Amino acid sequence: MGMEFTSVGTAPGVFNAATRQAVVRWQRAVGFSPADGMVRFGDVAFFAELPARVVLSEGVEVGVTVGPGQALVEGATGEAVVEIVTFPDQAALIPRAESLTAMVEGFEWEGRFGPSWTDASGQVRIPVVSSGGGVVCGADCAHALPLGRSSVVALQVVVVPYTQGLIVPVSAISTDPGGQPVVTTETGEVLPITVLAAHGGLAVVDGVAIGTRIQVFGG
């Protein structure tokens, strides 16, 4: 819904006839019924600064009964966090380049990956941050990201450094208990590797000598 501001003169400090008329015009503009010039508890929300982004509190929707003192809306505060959430095997295949381009529909930012961490459910969280270490979307966060405690967005991350090295099938790569990507030779030896890049079922890796015969799983 759009907002329209109308100058009605200097505020007199009292609720007089001019104030009442201004309230009626406002109520009609936003669809209040009745538009009688009376401002009731809950009709107006006050914010320390504008623009402000709010979302309905949990459990609040059209038609529910609310009581005095119940929070109806919540405002977005603090800094947004943009993370890639994945599983350890998949996280090991994401190349940790020094720079990247992150894109959400209509927006594009330059940044890098921050230090990853594993949450209580075992999923790996990889922050996508700006070159300076702040949130990657910067001043665009309020417009590019949906408002909510946690939202899933289609984030496209493009990493394009020139990469060369030994290419192995992605299906040959697994992870050890510490999350380190490894390959297993035909004799059963486990070799720790570094994944430099991955695309289309193939990965460029470091840590395996050319000519080494490795096991491919799931084939």
CSV table of C-alpha atoms in Angstrom, one decimal:
chain,number,residue,atom,x,y,z
A,1,MET,CA,0.0,0.0,0.0
A,2,GLY,CA,1.4,3.4,-0.9
A,3,MET,CA,1.5,6.3,1.6
A,4,GLU,CA,0.5,9.9,0.9
A,5,PHE,CA,1.5,12.8,3.1
A,6,THR,CA,-0.6,16.0,3.1
A,7,SER,CA,0.4,19.3,4.8
A,8,VAL,CA,-2.4,20.5,7.1
A,9,GLY,CA,-0.5,23.4,8.7
A,10,THR,CA,1.2,23.8,12.0
A,11,ALA,CA,0.2,21.2,14.7
A,12,PRO,CA,-1.8,23.1,17.4
A,13,GLY,CA,-1.0,20.6,20.1
A,14,VAL,CA,-4.7,19.9,20.7
A,15,PHE,CA,-7.2,17.6,18.9
A,16,ASN,CA,-9.4,20.2,17.3
A,17,ALA,CA,-11.8,20.3,14.3
A,18,ALA,CA,-8.9,20.6,11.8
A,19,THR,CA,-7.2,17.6,13.3
A,20,ARG,CA,-10.4,15.6,13.2
A,21,GLN,CA,-10.9,16.4,9.5
A,22,ALA,CA,-7.3,15.4,8.7
A,23,VAL,CA,-7.9,12.1,10.5
A,24,VAL,CA,-11.1,11.5,8.5
A,25,ARG,CA,-9.2,12.1,5.3
A,26,TRP,CA,-6.4,9.7,6.4
A,27,GLN,CA,-9.0,7.0,7.4
A,28,ARG,CA,-10.7,7.2,4.0
A,29,ALA,CA,-7.4,7.0,2.2
A,30,VAL,CA,-6.3,3.8,4.0
A,31,GLY,CA,-9.7,2.2,4.0
A,32,PHE,CA,-10.7,2.5,7.7
A,33,SER,CA,-14.4,2.0,8.5
A,34,PRO,CA,-15.9,3.9,10.0
A,35,ALA,CA,-14.0,7.0,8.9
A,36,ASP,CA,-15.3,9.1,11.8
A,37,GLY,CA,-12.2,11.0,12.8
A,38,MET,CA,-11.6,9.0,16.0
A,39,VAL,CA,-8.2,7.4,16.4
A,40,ARG,CA,-8.6,4.1,18.4
A,41,PHE,CA,-6.0,2.1,20.3
A,42,GLY,CA,-4.2,0.0,17.8
A,43,ASP,CA,-4.9,2.2,14.7
A,44,VAL,CA,-1.5,3.8,14.6
A,45,ALA,CA,2.0,2.4,15.0
A,46,PHE,CA,4.9,4.6,15.9
A,47,PHE,CA,8.5,4.0,14.7
A,48,ALA,CA,11.7,5.7,15.8
A,49,GLU,CA,12.7,6.2,12.2
A,50,LEU,CA,11.3,5.7,8.7
A,51,PRO,CA,11.3,3.9,6.4
A,52,ALA,CA,10.5,0.9,8.6
A,53,ARG,CA,9.8,-2.7,7.7
A,54,VAL,CA,7.4,-4.8,9.8
A,55,VAL,CA,5.9,-8.2,9.7
A,56,LEU,CA,2.9,-9.7,11.5
A,57,SER,CA,3.8,-11.3,14.8
A,58,GLU,CA,3.6,-15.1,15.0
A,59,GLY,CA,0.0,-16.3,15.1
A,60,VAL,CA,-1.5,-12.9,14.0
A,61,GLU,CA,-3.6,-13.1,10.8
A,62,VAL,CA,-6.8,-11.6,9.5
A,63,GLY,CA,-9.8,-12.8,11.6
A,64,VAL,CA,-8.0,-13.8,14.8
A,65,THR,CA,-9.0,-12.3,18.1
A,66,VAL,CA,-6.3,-10.2,19.8
A,67,GLY,CA,-6.2,-8.8,23.3
A,68,PRO,CA,-4.8,-5.7,25.0
A,69,GLY,CA,-1.0,-5.6,25.1
A,70,GLN,CA,-0.6,-8.3,22.4
A,71,ALA,CA,2.2,-7.6,19.9
A,72,LEU,CA,0.6,-7.4,16.5
A,73,VAL,CA,3.7,-6.5,14.4
A,74,GLU,CA,7.4,-6.9,14.7
A,75,GLY,CA,10.0,-4.7,13.1
A,76,ALA,CA,13.2,-5.8,11.5
A,77,THR,CA,16.2,-4.7,13.5
A,78,GLY,CA,19.9,-5.5,13.4
A,79,GLU,CA,21.9,-6.6,10.4
A,80,ALA,CA,20.7,-9.2,7.9
A,81,VAL,CA,22.7,-12.4,7.6
A,82,VAL,CA,23.1,-14.1,4.1
A,83,GLU,CA,24.2,-17.7,4.4
A,84,ILE,CA,24.4,-20.8,2.2
A,85,VAL,CA,23.0,-23.7,4.2
A,86,THR,CA,24.1,-27.1,3.0
A,87,PHE,CA,25.3,-30.5,4.1
A,88,PRO,CA,29.0,-31.3,4.7
A,89,ASP,CA,29.5,-33.4,1.5
A,90,GLN,CA,28.1,-30.6,-0.6
A,91,ALA,CA,29.9,-27.9,1.4
A,92,ALA,CA,33.2,-29.6,0.6
A,93,LEU,CA,32.6,-29.1,-3.1
A,94,ILE,CA,32.1,-25.3,-2.9
A,95,PRO,CA,35.3,-23.6,-4.0
A,96,ARG,CA,36.4,-21.1,-1.4
A,97,ALA,CA,37.6,-18.4,-3.8
A,98,GLU,CA,38.9,-15.0,-2.6
A,99,SER,CA,36.1,-13.2,-4.4
A,100,LEU,CA,32.6,-13.9,-5.8
A,101,THR,CA,29.6,-12.2,-7.3
A,102,ALA,CA,26.3,-12.8,-5.5
A,103,MET,CA,23.0,-12.2,-7.3
A,104,VAL,CA,19.4,-12.0,-6.2
A,105,GLU,CA,16.8,-11.1,-8.8
A,106,GLY,CA,17.4,-7.4,-9.7
A,107,PHE,CA,20.5,-7.1,-7.5
A,108,GLU,CA,24.2,-7.9,-7.8
A,109,TRP,CA,27.0,-7.6,-5.2
A,110,GLU,CA,30.7,-8.3,-5.0
A,111,GLY,CA,31.8,-10.2,-2.0
A,112,ARG,CA,33.5,-13.3,-0.6
A,113,PHE,CA,32.7,-16.4,1.6
A,114,GLY,CA,33.1,-15.9,5.4
A,115,PRO,CA,34.3,-18.7,7.8
A,116,SER,CA,31.8,-21.6,7.7
A,117,TRP,CA,30.4,-23.3,10.8
A,118,THR,CA,28.2,-26.3,11.6
A,119,ASP,CA,24.9,-25.9,13.4
A,120,ALA,CA,23.2,-28.2,15.9
A,121,SER,CA,21.5,-30.1,13.1
A,122,GLY,CA,24.8,-30.9,11.3
A,123,GLN,CA,24.2,-28.5,8.4
A,124,VAL,CA,27.1,-26.3,7.3
A,125,ARG,CA,26.4,-22.6,7.1
A,126,ILE,CA,28.6,-20.5,4.9
A,127,PRO,CA,28.2,-16.7,5.3
A,128,VAL,CA,28.3,-14.6,2.1
A,129,VAL,CA,29.8,-11.3,3.1
A,130,SER,CA,31.0,-8.1,1.4
A,131,SER,CA,34.7,-7.6,0.6
A,132,GLY,CA,35.0,-5.7,3.9
A,133,GLY,CA,33.4,-8.4,5.9
A,134,GLY,CA,29.9,-6.9,6.4
A,135,VAL,CA,26.6,-8.4,5.0
A,136,VAL,CA,26.9,-8.8,1.3
A,137,CYS,CA,23.7,-7.0,0.3
A,138,GLY,CA,24.7,-3.8,2.2
A,139,ALA,CA,22.2,-1.0,1.8
A,140,ASP,CA,20.1,-3.2,-0.6
A,141,CYS,CA,19.2,-5.7,2.1
A,142,ALA,CA,15.8,-4.0,2.9
A,143,HIS,CA,14.8,-4.2,-0.7
A,144,ALA,CA,16.4,-7.4,-1.9
A,145,LEU,CA,15.5,-9.8,0.9
A,146,PRO,CA,12.0,-10.8,2.1
A,147,LEU,CA,11.2,-9.7,5.6
A,148,GLY,CA,11.0,-12.4,8.2
A,149,ARG,CA,12.9,-14.2,10.9
A,150,SER,CA,14.4,-16.6,8.4
A,151,SER,CA,13.7,-16.6,4.6
A,152,VAL,CA,14.9,-18.8,1.7
A,153,VAL,CA,15.9,-16.9,-1.4
A,154,ALA,CA,17.3,-18.0,-4.7
A,155,LEU,CA,20.9,-16.7,-4.3
A,156,GLN,CA,23.2,-17.2,-7.3
A,157,VAL,CA,26.9,-17.2,-6.4
A,158,VAL,CA,29.3,-17.0,-9.3
A,159,VAL,CA,33.0,-17.8,-8.7
A,160,VAL,CA,35.2,-17.3,-11.8
A,161,PRO,CA,38.9,-17.6,-11.0
A,162,TYR,CA,41.0,-19.4,-13.5
A,163,THR,CA,41.5,-22.9,-12.1
A,164,GLN,CA,43.7,-25.7,-13.3
A,165,GLY,CA,44.6,-29.1,-11.9
A,166,LEU,CA,43.6,-32.7,-11.8
A,167,ILE,CA,40.0,-33.4,-12.7
A,168,VAL,CA,38.1,-36.2,-10.9
A,169,PRO,CA,34.4,-37.2,-10.8
A,170,VAL,CA,32.5,-35.6,-7.9
A,171,SER,CA,31.2,-39.1,-7.1
A,172,ALA,CA,34.7,-40.0,-6.1
A,173,ILE,CA,34.9,-37.4,-3.4
A,174,SER,CA,33.7,-38.0,0.2
A,175,THR,CA,34.5,-36.4,3.5
A,176,ASP,CA,36.3,-37.7,6.6
A,177,PRO,CA,34.8,-37.3,10.1
A,178,GLY,CA,36.3,-33.9,10.4
A,179,GLY,CA,34.7,-32.6,7.2
A,180,GLN,CA,37.9,-32.8,5.1
A,181,PRO,CA,37.2,-33.8,1.5
A,182,VAL,CA,39.0,-37.0,0.6
A,183,VAL,CA,39.3,-39.6,-2.2
A,184,THR,CA,40.0,-43.3,-1.8
A,185,THR,CA,42.5,-45.1,-3.9
A,186,GLU,CA,41.8,-48.6,-5.4
A,187,THR,CA,43.9,-50.1,-2.6
A,188,GLY,CA,41.8,-48.4,0.1
A,189,GLU,CA,44.2,-45.5,1.0
A,190,VAL,CA,42.3,-42.3,1.9
A,191,LEU,CA,43.9,-39.2,0.5
A,192,PRO,CA,42.9,-35.7,1.8
A,193,ILE,CA,42.3,-33.3,-1.1
A,194,THR,CA,41.4,-29.6,-1.7
A,195,VAL,CA,38.5,-29.0,-4.1
A,196,LEU,CA,39.5,-26.0,-6.3
A,197,ALA,CA,36.4,-25.9,-8.4
A,198,ALA,CA,33.4,-28.1,-9.3
A,199,HIS,CA,31.0,-28.1,-12.2
A,200,GLY,CA,28.8,-30.6,-14.1
A,201,GLY,CA,29.7,-33.6,-12.0
A,202,LEU,CA,33.5,-33.0,-12.2
A,203,ALA,CA,35.8,-31.3,-9.7
A,204,VAL,CA,39.3,-29.8,-10.0
A,205,VAL,CA,41.3,-31.0,-7.0
A,206,ASP,CA,44.7,-30.7,-5.4
A,207,GLY,CA,46.3,-33.6,-3.4
A,208,VAL,CA,46.2,-36.4,-5.9
A,209,ALA,CA,49.0,-37.4,-8.2
A,210,ILE,CA,48.3,-37.8,-11.9
A,211,GLY,CA,47.8,-41.5,-12.7
A,212,THR,CA,46.4,-42.5,-9.2
A,213,ARG,CA,43.5,-44.9,-9.6
A,214,ILE,CA,40.7,-43.8,-7.3
A,215,GLN,CA,37.3,-45.4,-6.4
A,216,VAL,CA,34.1,-43.9,-7.7
A,217,PHE,CA,31.0,-44.4,-5.5
A,218,GLY,CA,27.5,-44.7,-6.5
A,219,GLY,CA,28.3,-45.7,-10.1
